[in-house]
Amino acid sequence: MTTRRAALGLLAGGVAHVTQTSPLWAEARHSYDLRPVPILSGVWMIKGATEYFSRDNGGAIVNCAILQGKSGLILIDSGSSRRYGEALNLALRKLDLRGVSTVINTHHHPDHYFGNQVFADKPILALGGTIAAARTEGDGFSDNMYRLLGDWMRGTEPVPPSIEIGTGDIVVDGRRLAALPLGGHTASDLALIDAETGLLITGDLVFLDRAPTTPHADLARWQEALTTLAAVQAPAVLPGHGPLDRAGIAIRKTSAYLTWLNDRLVAAAGMGLDMIEIMETPLPDEFASMGAQPQEFHRSVSHLYPEIERMILPRAN
Amino acid sequence: MFTRSSALAVAIGLMAGSVSGAPQVQLDDPFSSGMWDYHQEALLGDPAKIQFDDRVRVIAPDTAEDAFNVPLLVDATALSDVEEIVISVDYGPIPKILSFFPGEAEPKLALRFKIDQATAIRASVRTRTDGWHVGGTLIDAAGGGCSAPAQAYASDDWEEKLGEMHGRLWSSSGRARVIVDHPMDTGLADGIPVFIIRDLTFSTDDGHEVARIALSEPVNEDPAFTLYFDPETMPSLLHVRGRDNNGNEIEGILTDEEVN
Ligand SMILES: [Zn+2]
């Protein structure tokens, strides 16, 4: 009996984090091809694949912004792994020999901060809520990322941001920024406006040509944040995922998707559908063509439906 | 994976002296999980007539986004005279999820369950005259980087909400949906004893039982089910009654009302 109990205890421990070591046959080459693209004066971006995490893309699915600071470069979001951070560090030294002076994380999702490890000796800034969430959820994310990305993750340890960023008009390494503390994609999402160029850096509050992700989403709050961002009327918007938007469409498109998502789930609850039945219904063309669909829609059903359904269904006792 | 599977196999082997590992009908498992023979004996009682059958549809996402709430739809409406549907996983500390006795409902059920690891999931359908028919699918228990779901596990108001029920009927589409608030503790976590709903019955106003579900530990926290009926013959009202292993009674009424 004790044998069985002990064995079951071990198994039960796996409920939250089903871990699996990376296979020996993992990818032979793991090098990220990161190319900073100049987008405005003193501003570059690293463009992520508009896909889900995979062993083909190594998790390089996120956009990073790089701003020229006084003593080096300001890096906004640091990528998905230690190796990503190292590749970034090398690539950025070609822009400024002094390399990165400061890191800012827009929120606590792993594709936005798991490169921090490489810059651990520099100030790493984020909203207080992001720092706290990265501390509590980093290990869980790490388990998942090792499973999804295998050897790409070798040596990666989550390094949460260390310094709480000021909000409103701030100066970071000599560069004037407006820091907007928002939320909705997660409990704590930072958007930044670069005073010199007007560029709005949104983190994952905005997606373009790639389906928004919702594991920690509060849709109503997210819509409020998008209203705030639209009011900025920035000449260019850098979304967390997807191409630079100079046409002023990305905020509106993100909002349209979130509205549709909520409406679809509310309607499904009113018809008594369960999650599988919702997942099996096809997406409208304008949303089906987004990167990482229909996977993200399926994930969103899992994230959001149980709560929406409880609100819609009447009490039965 | 190997370590885990063999640990389980050893553990179960020690437990179950009556299971020989060689069922009287030896099937060719389409998923080659290595565990099916065992479950065929231990869960289904080593039936004399059993087959894998694609007419039993088991639909789930390829990967479990939220390991605590994996949605599943089992549909055996292509078979007739269904008496019982046993839903189980091949790999997990407690293989059996539930038994559904459809009675006057369709042999089709939507549910959610807790998954422990990548596994085959099976629906074994017992018919009155034609033995067992088994369908299944595979689920990978992988999350996603952006995916670790927030679990409201330690919510402090669960006792107030215990047994609270949401749901209704949709008689035009022949659906009955019910969600019951209950922690469904598996007893596998340290210091937390088993605390689960054992059964839920669905009956008409005059006490006639139309369907029943016997739940096991892997059913999700706040169990959620859809039952399906022929719209022509569906009752206009269903009583849902249940009991958990601590003796708490659960009771509610489903009607076509949108709000109540
Ligand atoms: Zn994110």
Coordinates of C-alpha atoms and ligand atoms in Angstrom, one line a residue:
Chain A
M1 CA 0.0 0.0 0.0
T2 CA 2.7 2.5 0.9
T3 CA 4.3 1.8 -2.5
R4 CA 1.1 2.7 -4.2
R5 CA 0.5 5.8 -2.2
A6 CA 4.0 7.0 -2.8
A7 CA 3.8 6.4 -6.5
L8 CA 0.4 8.1 -6.7
G9 CA 1.7 11.0 -4.7
L10 CA 4.5 11.5 -7.2
L11 CA 2.0 11.4 -10.1
A12 CA -0.3 13.8 -8.4
G13 CA 2.5 16.3 -8.1
G14 CA 2.5 16.5 -11.8
V15 CA -1.0 17.8 -12.1
A16 CA 0.0 21.5 -12.2
H17 CA 3.2 21.2 -14.2
V18 CA 3.6 18.2 -16.4
T19 CA 7.3 18.2 -16.9
Q20 CA 9.3 16.3 -19.5
T21 CA 13.0 16.5 -20.2
S22 CA 13.9 17.7 -23.6
P23 CA 14.7 14.8 -25.9
L24 CA 18.3 13.9 -26.9
W25 CA 17.4 14.3 -30.6
A26 CA 16.5 18.0 -30.1
E27 CA 17.4 20.4 -32.9
A28 CA 21.0 20.2 -34.0
R29 CA 21.3 24.0 -34.5
H30 CA 19.7 26.6 -32.2
S31 CA 20.7 30.0 -33.4
Y32 CA 18.4 32.9 -33.5
D33 CA 18.7 35.2 -36.5
L34 CA 17.9 38.5 -34.9
R35 CA 18.1 41.6 -37.1
P36 CA 17.4 45.0 -35.7
V37 CA 15.3 46.9 -38.3
P38 CA 15.5 50.8 -38.1
I39 CA 12.0 52.1 -38.0
L40 CA 12.3 55.7 -36.8
S41 CA 15.2 58.0 -35.8
G42 CA 17.1 56.2 -33.0
V43 CA 14.6 53.4 -32.9
W44 CA 14.8 49.8 -34.1
M45 CA 12.7 46.7 -33.8
I46 CA 13.3 43.0 -33.8
K47 CA 10.4 41.4 -35.5
G48 CA 9.0 38.2 -34.1
A49 CA 7.3 35.5 -36.1
T50 CA 3.5 35.8 -36.0
E51 CA 3.1 32.2 -34.8
Y52 CA 2.7 30.2 -31.7
F53 CA 5.8 28.9 -29.8
S54 CA 7.4 26.0 -31.7
R55 CA 10.7 24.2 -32.0
D56 CA 11.1 25.7 -35.4
N57 CA 10.9 29.3 -34.3
G58 CA 12.6 28.8 -31.0
G59 CA 10.1 31.0 -29.3
A60 CA 11.2 34.1 -31.3
I61 CA 7.6 35.3 -31.7
V62 CA 7.8 38.6 -29.9
N63 CA 8.6 42.1 -31.0
C64 CA 11.4 43.9 -29.2
A65 CA 11.9 47.7 -29.4
I66 CA 15.3 49.3 -29.1
L67 CA 15.7 53.0 -28.3
Q68 CA 19.0 54.9 -28.4
G69 CA 19.8 56.1 -24.9
K70 CA 22.6 58.3 -23.6
S71 CA 24.8 55.6 -22.3
G72 CA 23.7 52.7 -24.5
L73 CA 20.5 51.1 -25.8
I74 CA 17.2 50.9 -24.0
L75 CA 15.7 47.4 -24.7
I76 CA 12.0 47.0 -24.4
D77 CA 11.2 43.3 -23.9
S78 CA 14.0 40.7 -24.0
G79 CA 12.7 37.6 -25.7
S80 CA 11.9 34.0 -24.8
S81 CA 15.2 32.4 -23.6
R82 CA 18.7 33.0 -22.4
R83 CA 20.0 32.1 -25.9
Y84 CA 17.7 34.7 -27.4
G85 CA 19.0 37.3 -25.0
E86 CA 22.6 36.4 -26.0
A87 CA 21.8 36.7 -29.7
L88 CA 20.1 40.0 -29.0
N89 CA 23.1 41.3 -27.0
L90 CA 25.4 40.5 -29.9
A91 CA 23.2 42.0 -32.6
L92 CA 22.7 45.2 -30.6
R93 CA 26.4 45.8 -30.1
K94 CA 26.5 46.4 -33.8
L95 CA 24.2 49.4 -33.3
D96 CA 26.0 50.7 -30.3
L97 CA 29.3 49.3 -29.1
R98 CA 28.3 49.9 -25.5
G99 CA 25.3 47.6 -25.9
V100 CA 22.2 47.6 -23.7
S101 CA 22.1 50.1 -20.9
T102 CA 18.6 49.4 -19.6
V103 CA 15.8 46.9 -20.0
I104 CA 12.1 47.5 -19.7
N105 CA 9.5 44.6 -19.6
T106 CA 6.0 45.5 -20.8
H107 CA 4.4 42.6 -18.9
H108 CA 5.2 39.2 -17.3
H109 CA 4.7 36.8 -20.2
P110 CA 7.8 34.7 -20.8
D111 CA 8.3 35.6 -24.4
H112 CA 8.8 39.2 -23.2
Y113 CA 11.2 38.7 -20.3
F114 CA 13.0 35.4 -20.4
G115 CA 16.0 37.1 -22.1
N116 CA 16.5 39.2 -19.0
Q117 CA 19.1 36.8 -17.6
V118 CA 21.7 38.1 -20.1
F119 CA 21.1 41.7 -18.9
A120 CA 20.8 40.9 -15.2
D121 CA 23.6 43.4 -14.3
K122 CA 21.6 46.3 -15.9
P123 CA 18.6 48.0 -14.5
I124 CA 15.5 46.0 -15.5
L125 CA 12.3 48.1 -15.2
A126 CA 8.6 47.2 -15.1
L127 CA 5.4 48.0 -13.4
G128 CA 5.1 46.7 -9.8
G129 CA 2.4 44.2 -10.7
T130 CA 4.6 42.8 -13.5
I131 CA 7.5 42.3 -11.1
A132 CA 5.3 40.5 -8.6
A133 CA 3.7 38.3 -11.2
A134 CA 7.0 37.4 -12.8
R135 CA 8.2 36.3 -9.3
T136 CA 5.3 34.0 -8.6
E137 CA 4.7 32.6 -12.1
G138 CA 8.2 32.5 -13.6
D139 CA 8.9 28.8 -12.6
G140 CA 5.6 27.6 -14.0
F141 CA 6.2 29.5 -17.3
S142 CA 9.7 28.0 -17.4
D143 CA 8.4 24.4 -17.2
N144 CA 6.0 25.1 -20.0
M145 CA 8.7 26.8 -22.2
Y146 CA 11.2 24.0 -21.7
R147 CA 8.5 21.5 -22.8
L148 CA 7.4 23.6 -25.8
L149 CA 10.9 24.7 -27.0
G150 CA 13.2 22.0 -25.8
D151 CA 16.9 22.7 -26.2
W152 CA 16.3 26.3 -27.3
M153 CA 15.7 26.9 -23.6
R154 CA 19.0 25.4 -22.3
G155 CA 20.4 27.4 -19.4
T156 CA 17.4 29.7 -19.2
E157 CA 16.3 30.8 -15.8
P158 CA 13.6 33.4 -15.3
V159 CA 15.0 36.7 -14.0
P160 CA 12.1 39.0 -13.0
P161 CA 12.5 42.7 -13.5
S162 CA 14.0 44.4 -10.5
I163 CA 13.1 48.0 -10.5
E164 CA 9.6 49.5 -10.4
I165 CA 9.2 52.0 -13.3
G166 CA 7.8 55.4 -12.7
T167 CA 4.7 56.4 -14.6
G168 CA 3.7 59.4 -16.5
D169 CA 6.6 61.4 -18.0
I170 CA 9.9 59.8 -17.2
V171 CA 13.4 59.8 -18.4
V172 CA 15.2 56.5 -18.9
D173 CA 18.9 56.7 -19.8
G174 CA 18.4 60.3 -21.0
R175 CA 15.5 59.4 -23.2
R176 CA 12.1 61.0 -22.5
L177 CA 9.2 58.6 -22.4
A178 CA 5.6 58.6 -21.2
A179 CA 4.8 55.4 -19.3
L180 CA 1.1 54.3 -19.2
P181 CA 0.2 51.8 -16.5
L182 CA -2.6 49.8 -18.1
G183 CA -4.0 46.3 -17.9
G184 CA -6.4 43.8 -19.5
H185 CA -4.0 41.5 -21.4
T186 CA -2.6 40.8 -18.0
A187 CA -3.2 42.5 -14.7
S188 CA -0.4 44.8 -15.4
D189 CA 0.5 46.0 -18.9
L190 CA 2.9 48.9 -19.6
A191 CA 2.6 51.0 -22.8
L192 CA 5.3 53.5 -23.6
I193 CA 5.3 56.6 -25.8
D194 CA 8.7 57.7 -27.1
A195 CA 8.6 61.5 -26.8
E196 CA 11.1 62.1 -29.6
T197 CA 9.4 60.1 -32.3
G198 CA 5.9 59.7 -31.0
L199 CA 6.2 55.9 -31.3
L200 CA 3.7 54.0 -29.2
I201 CA 5.0 50.7 -27.8
T202 CA 2.1 48.7 -26.6
G203 CA 3.4 45.3 -25.5
D204 CA 0.6 42.8 -25.8
L205 CA -2.2 45.2 -25.5
V206 CA -2.1 45.4 -29.3
F207 CA -1.6 42.6 -31.8
L208 CA -1.5 42.9 -35.6
D209 CA -2.0 40.0 -38.1
R210 CA -1.6 37.6 -35.1
A211 CA -4.4 36.5 -32.8
P212 CA -4.3 38.1 -29.4
T213 CA -3.6 35.7 -26.4
T214 CA -5.8 35.7 -23.4
P215 CA -4.4 33.4 -20.6
H216 CA -4.6 36.3 -18.1
A217 CA -7.0 38.5 -19.9
D218 CA -9.8 40.7 -18.5
L219 CA -11.6 41.7 -21.7
A220 CA -13.5 44.7 -20.4
R221 CA -10.3 46.2 -18.9
W222 CA -8.4 45.4 -22.0
Q223 CA -11.0 47.4 -24.1
E224 CA -10.6 50.3 -21.8
A225 CA -6.8 50.2 -22.3
L226 CA -7.3 50.2 -26.0
T227 CA -9.5 53.2 -25.8
T228 CA -6.7 55.0 -23.9
L229 CA -4.2 53.9 -26.5
A230 CA -6.3 55.0 -29.4
A231 CA -6.6 58.5 -27.9
V232 CA -2.8 58.9 -28.1
Q233 CA -3.2 59.1 -31.9
A234 CA 0.4 58.0 -32.3
P235 CA 2.0 58.3 -35.7
A236 CA 3.3 54.7 -35.4
V237 CA 2.3 51.8 -33.2
L238 CA 4.6 48.9 -32.4
P239 CA 2.4 46.0 -31.3
G240 CA 3.7 43.1 -29.1
H241 CA 3.3 40.8 -32.0
G242 CA 3.0 41.6 -35.7
P243 CA 4.3 44.3 -38.0
L244 CA 4.8 48.0 -37.2
D245 CA 1.6 49.9 -37.8
R246 CA 1.8 53.3 -39.4
A247 CA -1.7 53.2 -40.8
G248 CA -3.5 53.4 -37.4
I249 CA -5.3 50.0 -37.8
A250 CA -3.7 47.8 -35.1
I251 CA -5.6 49.1 -32.1
R252 CA -8.9 49.0 -33.8
K253 CA -8.3 45.5 -35.1
T254 CA -7.3 44.2 -31.7
S255 CA -10.4 45.7 -30.2
A256 CA -12.6 44.3 -33.0
Y257 CA -11.3 40.8 -32.3
L258 CA -11.8 41.0 -28.6
T259 CA -15.3 42.3 -29.1
W260 CA -16.1 39.4 -31.5
L261 CA -14.5 36.9 -29.1
N262 CA -16.6 38.0 -26.1
D263 CA -19.8 38.1 -28.2
R264 CA -19.2 34.7 -29.6
L265 CA -18.7 33.2 -26.1
V266 CA -21.7 35.0 -24.6
A267 CA -23.9 33.8 -27.5
A268 CA -22.6 30.2 -27.1
A269 CA -23.4 30.3 -23.4
G270 CA -26.9 31.4 -24.3
M271 CA -27.3 28.4 -26.5
G272 CA -26.0 25.9 -24.0
L273 CA -22.8 25.0 -25.9
D274 CA -19.9 23.3 -24.3
M275 CA -16.3 24.3 -25.1
I276 CA -15.7 21.6 -27.7
E277 CA -18.8 22.6 -29.6
I278 CA -17.6 26.2 -29.7
M279 CA -14.1 25.2 -30.8
E280 CA -15.6 23.3 -33.7
T281 CA -17.4 26.3 -35.1
P282 CA -15.4 28.0 -37.9
L283 CA -13.9 31.5 -37.5
P284 CA -15.0 34.4 -39.6
D285 CA -12.5 35.1 -42.4
E286 CA -11.1 38.3 -41.0
F287 CA -10.1 36.4 -37.8
A288 CA -9.3 33.0 -39.3
S289 CA -6.5 34.6 -41.3
M290 CA -4.6 35.9 -38.3
G291 CA -1.4 34.2 -37.3
A292 CA -1.7 31.4 -34.7
Q293 CA -5.3 30.7 -35.5
P294 CA -7.4 28.7 -34.7
Q295 CA -5.1 27.6 -31.8
E296 CA -5.4 31.0 -30.0
F297 CA -9.2 30.9 -30.4
H298 CA -9.2 27.4 -28.9
R299 CA -7.0 28.6 -26.0
S300 CA -9.2 31.6 -25.4
V301 CA -12.3 29.4 -25.2
S302 CA -10.5 27.5 -22.4
H303 CA -9.4 30.7 -20.6
L304 CA -12.6 32.6 -20.8
Y305 CA -15.6 30.4 -21.3
P306 CA -16.1 28.9 -17.8
E307 CA -16.5 32.3 -16.3
I308 CA -18.7 33.8 -19.0
E309 CA -20.9 30.8 -18.9
R310 CA -21.5 31.2 -15.1
M311 CA -22.6 34.7 -15.7
I312 CA -25.0 33.8 -18.5
L313 CA -26.6 30.6 -17.2
P314 CA -29.5 31.1 -14.7
R315 CA -29.3 29.7 -11.2
A316 CA -31.0 26.3 -10.9
N317 CA -31.3 26.2 -7.1
Chain B
M1 CA 7.6 9.5 -19.7
F2 CA 9.0 6.0 -19.3
T3 CA 9.7 6.4 -15.7
R4 CA 6.3 7.7 -15.0
S5 CA 4.4 5.1 -17.0
S6 CA 6.3 2.2 -15.5
A7 CA 5.9 3.6 -12.0
L8 CA 2.2 3.6 -12.5
A9 CA 2.1 0.1 -14.0
V10 CA 4.1 -1.2 -11.1
A11 CA 1.8 0.6 -8.6
I12 CA -1.3 -0.7 -10.2
G13 CA 0.1 -4.2 -10.5
L14 CA 0.8 -4.4 -6.8
M15 CA -2.7 -3.2 -6.1
A16 CA -4.8 -5.4 -8.3
G17 CA -4.1 -9.0 -7.8
S18 CA -7.1 -10.1 -9.8
V19 CA -5.9 -8.5 -13.0
S20 CA -3.9 -10.8 -15.1
G21 CA -2.8 -8.4 -17.8
A22 CA -4.2 -10.7 -20.4
P23 CA -7.9 -10.0 -21.0
Q24 CA -10.1 -12.7 -22.5
V25 CA -10.5 -10.6 -25.7
Q26 CA -7.2 -9.2 -26.8
L27 CA -7.6 -6.0 -28.8
D28 CA -5.2 -4.2 -31.1
D29 CA -5.0 -0.8 -29.4
P30 CA -5.0 2.0 -32.1
F31 CA -2.9 4.2 -29.7
S32 CA -0.6 1.4 -28.5
S33 CA -0.6 3.0 -25.0
G34 CA 0.5 -0.2 -23.3
M35 CA -2.2 0.3 -20.7
W36 CA -5.4 -0.6 -22.5
D37 CA -5.3 -4.4 -21.7
Y38 CA -5.1 -3.5 -18.0
H39 CA -8.0 -1.1 -18.1
Q40 CA -10.1 -3.5 -20.1
E41 CA -9.9 -5.9 -17.2
A42 CA -9.9 -3.5 -14.2
L43 CA -12.4 -0.8 -15.4
L44 CA -14.7 -2.8 -17.6
G45 CA -14.5 -6.2 -15.8
D46 CA -12.9 -8.1 -18.6
P47 CA -15.9 -8.3 -20.9
A48 CA -16.4 -11.3 -23.3
K49 CA -17.5 -9.1 -26.1
I50 CA -15.6 -5.9 -26.8
Q51 CA -14.2 -4.0 -29.8
F52 CA -12.7 -0.7 -30.8
D53 CA -15.3 1.2 -32.8
D54 CA -14.9 4.5 -34.7
R55 CA -18.6 5.1 -34.2
V56 CA -17.8 6.1 -30.7
R57 CA -16.6 9.7 -31.2
V58 CA -14.4 11.2 -28.5
I59 CA -13.5 14.8 -29.2
A60 CA -11.0 16.9 -27.3
P61 CA -8.4 19.5 -28.0
D62 CA -5.0 18.1 -29.1
T63 CA -3.4 19.7 -26.1
A64 CA -4.8 20.6 -22.7
E65 CA -4.6 24.3 -22.3
D66 CA -5.9 24.2 -18.7
A67 CA -5.0 20.9 -17.1
F68 CA -7.7 21.4 -14.6
N69 CA -10.5 21.9 -17.1
V70 CA -10.1 19.8 -20.2
P71 CA -13.2 19.8 -22.3
L72 CA -14.4 16.6 -23.8
L73 CA -17.4 15.6 -25.9
V74 CA -18.3 11.9 -26.2
D75 CA -20.9 10.9 -28.8
A76 CA -22.2 7.4 -29.2
T77 CA -25.4 8.3 -31.0
A78 CA -24.4 6.1 -33.9
L79 CA -24.9 3.1 -31.7
S80 CA -28.3 1.8 -30.4
D81 CA -29.3 0.4 -27.0
V82 CA -26.6 2.1 -25.1
E83 CA -26.8 1.4 -21.4
E84 CA -23.6 2.9 -20.0
I85 CA -20.6 5.0 -21.1
V86 CA -17.4 4.7 -19.1
I87 CA -15.0 7.6 -19.7
S88 CA -11.4 7.0 -18.6
V89 CA -7.7 7.9 -19.2
D90 CA -5.0 5.4 -19.8
Y91 CA -2.4 7.4 -17.8
G92 CA -3.3 9.2 -14.6
P93 CA -3.3 8.4 -10.9
I94 CA -7.1 7.7 -11.1
P95 CA -8.0 6.3 -14.6
K96 CA -11.8 6.5 -14.3
I97 CA -13.5 9.9 -14.9
L98 CA -17.1 8.9 -14.8
S99 CA -19.9 6.5 -15.9
F100 CA -22.8 7.9 -17.7
F101 CA -26.1 6.0 -17.8
P102 CA -28.0 7.9 -20.6
G103 CA -31.4 6.2 -19.9
E104 CA -33.8 8.4 -21.9
A105 CA -31.1 10.9 -22.9
E106 CA -29.0 10.5 -26.0
P107 CA -25.8 8.5 -25.5
K108 CA -23.8 11.8 -25.8
L109 CA -22.2 13.9 -23.1
A110 CA -20.1 17.0 -22.8
L111 CA -17.9 17.3 -19.7
R112 CA -14.6 18.7 -18.3
F113 CA -11.9 16.8 -16.4
K114 CA -8.5 17.2 -14.8
I115 CA -5.6 15.7 -16.8
D116 CA -2.3 14.6 -15.2
Q117 CA -0.2 14.0 -18.3
A118 CA -0.3 13.2 -22.0
T119 CA -2.6 10.2 -22.4
A120 CA -5.1 8.4 -24.5
I121 CA -8.7 9.0 -23.3
R122 CA -11.4 6.4 -23.9
A123 CA -15.1 6.2 -24.0
S124 CA -16.2 2.6 -23.5
V125 CA -19.8 2.1 -24.5
R126 CA -21.8 -0.8 -23.1
T127 CA -24.8 -1.8 -25.3
R128 CA -27.7 -4.0 -24.2
T129 CA -27.1 -6.8 -26.7
D130 CA -23.9 -6.1 -28.6
G131 CA -21.2 -5.9 -25.9
W132 CA -18.7 -3.0 -25.5
H133 CA -17.6 -0.5 -28.1
V134 CA -14.6 1.7 -27.4
G135 CA -13.6 5.0 -28.9
G136 CA -10.8 7.3 -28.0
T137 CA -8.4 10.2 -28.7
L138 CA -5.1 11.4 -27.6
I139 CA -4.5 14.6 -25.5
D140 CA -1.1 16.2 -24.9
A141 CA -1.0 17.8 -21.6
A142 CA 1.2 20.7 -22.7
G143 CA 0.4 24.2 -21.7
G144 CA 1.9 27.2 -23.4
G145 CA 4.4 29.9 -22.5
C146 CA 1.6 32.5 -22.3
S147 CA -0.7 29.9 -21.0
A148 CA -0.4 29.0 -17.3
P149 CA -3.9 29.6 -16.2
A150 CA -4.8 31.4 -13.1
Q151 CA -6.4 28.9 -10.7
A152 CA -8.9 30.3 -8.2
Y153 CA -8.0 27.3 -6.1
A154 CA -7.7 28.8 -2.7
S155 CA -10.8 30.9 -3.0
D156 CA -12.3 31.3 0.5
D157 CA -15.9 31.4 -0.4
W158 CA -16.2 27.9 -1.7
E159 CA -18.2 26.6 1.3
E160 CA -20.9 29.2 0.8
K161 CA -21.2 28.2 -2.8
L162 CA -21.0 24.5 -2.3
G163 CA -23.8 22.8 -4.3
E164 CA -24.8 26.0 -6.0
M165 CA -26.2 25.1 -9.4
H166 CA -26.4 26.9 -12.7
G167 CA -28.1 25.6 -15.8
R168 CA -31.2 25.3 -17.9
L169 CA -32.9 23.4 -20.7
W170 CA -33.1 24.3 -24.4
S171 CA -36.0 22.2 -25.5
S172 CA -35.8 23.4 -29.1
S173 CA -32.3 22.0 -29.5
G174 CA -32.8 19.2 -26.9
R175 CA -30.1 20.3 -24.5
A176 CA -29.8 20.3 -20.7
R177 CA -26.7 22.0 -19.2
V178 CA -25.8 22.0 -15.6
I179 CA -22.8 23.4 -13.6
V180 CA -22.5 22.5 -9.9
D181 CA -20.1 24.3 -7.6
H182 CA -18.0 21.7 -5.8
P183 CA -14.2 21.4 -5.1
M184 CA -14.0 17.8 -6.4
D185 CA -10.8 17.3 -4.3
T186 CA -9.1 14.1 -5.5
G187 CA -7.4 13.2 -2.2
L188 CA -4.1 13.0 -4.0
A189 CA -2.8 16.4 -2.7
D190 CA -1.1 16.3 0.7
G191 CA -3.5 16.8 3.6
I192 CA -6.6 17.3 1.5
P193 CA -9.0 14.4 1.8
V194 CA -11.2 13.1 -1.1
F195 CA -14.3 15.4 -1.4
I196 CA -16.3 14.7 -4.5
I197 CA -19.8 14.5 -5.8
R198 CA -20.5 10.8 -6.2
D199 CA -23.6 10.9 -8.4
L200 CA -26.0 13.2 -10.2
T201 CA -29.4 12.0 -11.3
F202 CA -31.8 13.7 -13.7
S203 CA -35.5 13.1 -13.2
T204 CA -38.9 14.3 -14.2
D205 CA -41.4 16.1 -12.0
D206 CA -43.1 12.8 -11.0
G207 CA -39.7 11.3 -9.9
H208 CA -39.0 9.2 -13.0
E209 CA -35.2 9.0 -13.5
V210 CA -34.2 9.8 -17.1
A211 CA -30.4 9.8 -16.8
R212 CA -27.6 9.4 -14.2
I213 CA -23.9 10.2 -13.9
A214 CA -21.6 8.5 -11.5
L215 CA -18.6 10.8 -11.0
S216 CA -15.0 9.9 -10.0
E217 CA -12.2 12.1 -8.8
P218 CA -10.8 13.4 -12.2
V219 CA -14.1 15.3 -13.0
N220 CA -13.2 19.0 -12.9
E221 CA -13.8 21.4 -10.0
D222 CA -17.3 22.8 -10.5
P223 CA -18.5 19.9 -12.8
A224 CA -20.2 21.0 -16.0
F225 CA -22.2 18.7 -18.2
T226 CA -24.4 18.9 -21.2
L227 CA -26.9 16.1 -21.8
Y228 CA -28.7 15.8 -25.1
F229 CA -32.3 14.7 -25.7
D230 CA -34.6 14.2 -28.6
P231 CA -36.4 17.6 -28.7
E232 CA -39.7 15.8 -29.4
T233 CA -39.7 13.8 -26.2
M234 CA -37.6 16.0 -23.9
P235 CA -39.2 16.7 -20.5
S236 CA -40.0 20.4 -20.0
L237 CA -38.4 20.3 -16.6
L238 CA -35.6 18.3 -15.0
H239 CA -34.8 17.8 -11.4
V240 CA -31.1 17.4 -10.7
R241 CA -30.2 15.6 -7.5
G242 CA -26.9 14.5 -6.2
R243 CA -24.9 13.7 -3.1
D244 CA -21.2 14.0 -2.3
N245 CA -19.1 11.6 -0.3
N246 CA -19.5 13.8 2.8
G247 CA -23.3 13.4 2.6
N248 CA -24.1 16.8 1.3
E249 CA -27.3 16.8 -0.8
I250 CA -27.3 18.7 -4.1
E251 CA -30.6 19.7 -5.7
G252 CA -31.8 22.0 -8.4
I253 CA -34.3 22.3 -11.2
L254 CA -33.6 23.0 -14.9
T255 CA -36.2 24.6 -17.0
D256 CA -36.4 26.5 -20.3
E257 CA -36.4 29.8 -18.5
E258 CA -33.5 32.1 -19.6
V259 CA -33.4 33.7 -16.2
N260 CA -34.8 32.9 -12.8
Ligands
ZN1 ZN 1.6 38.5 -23.5

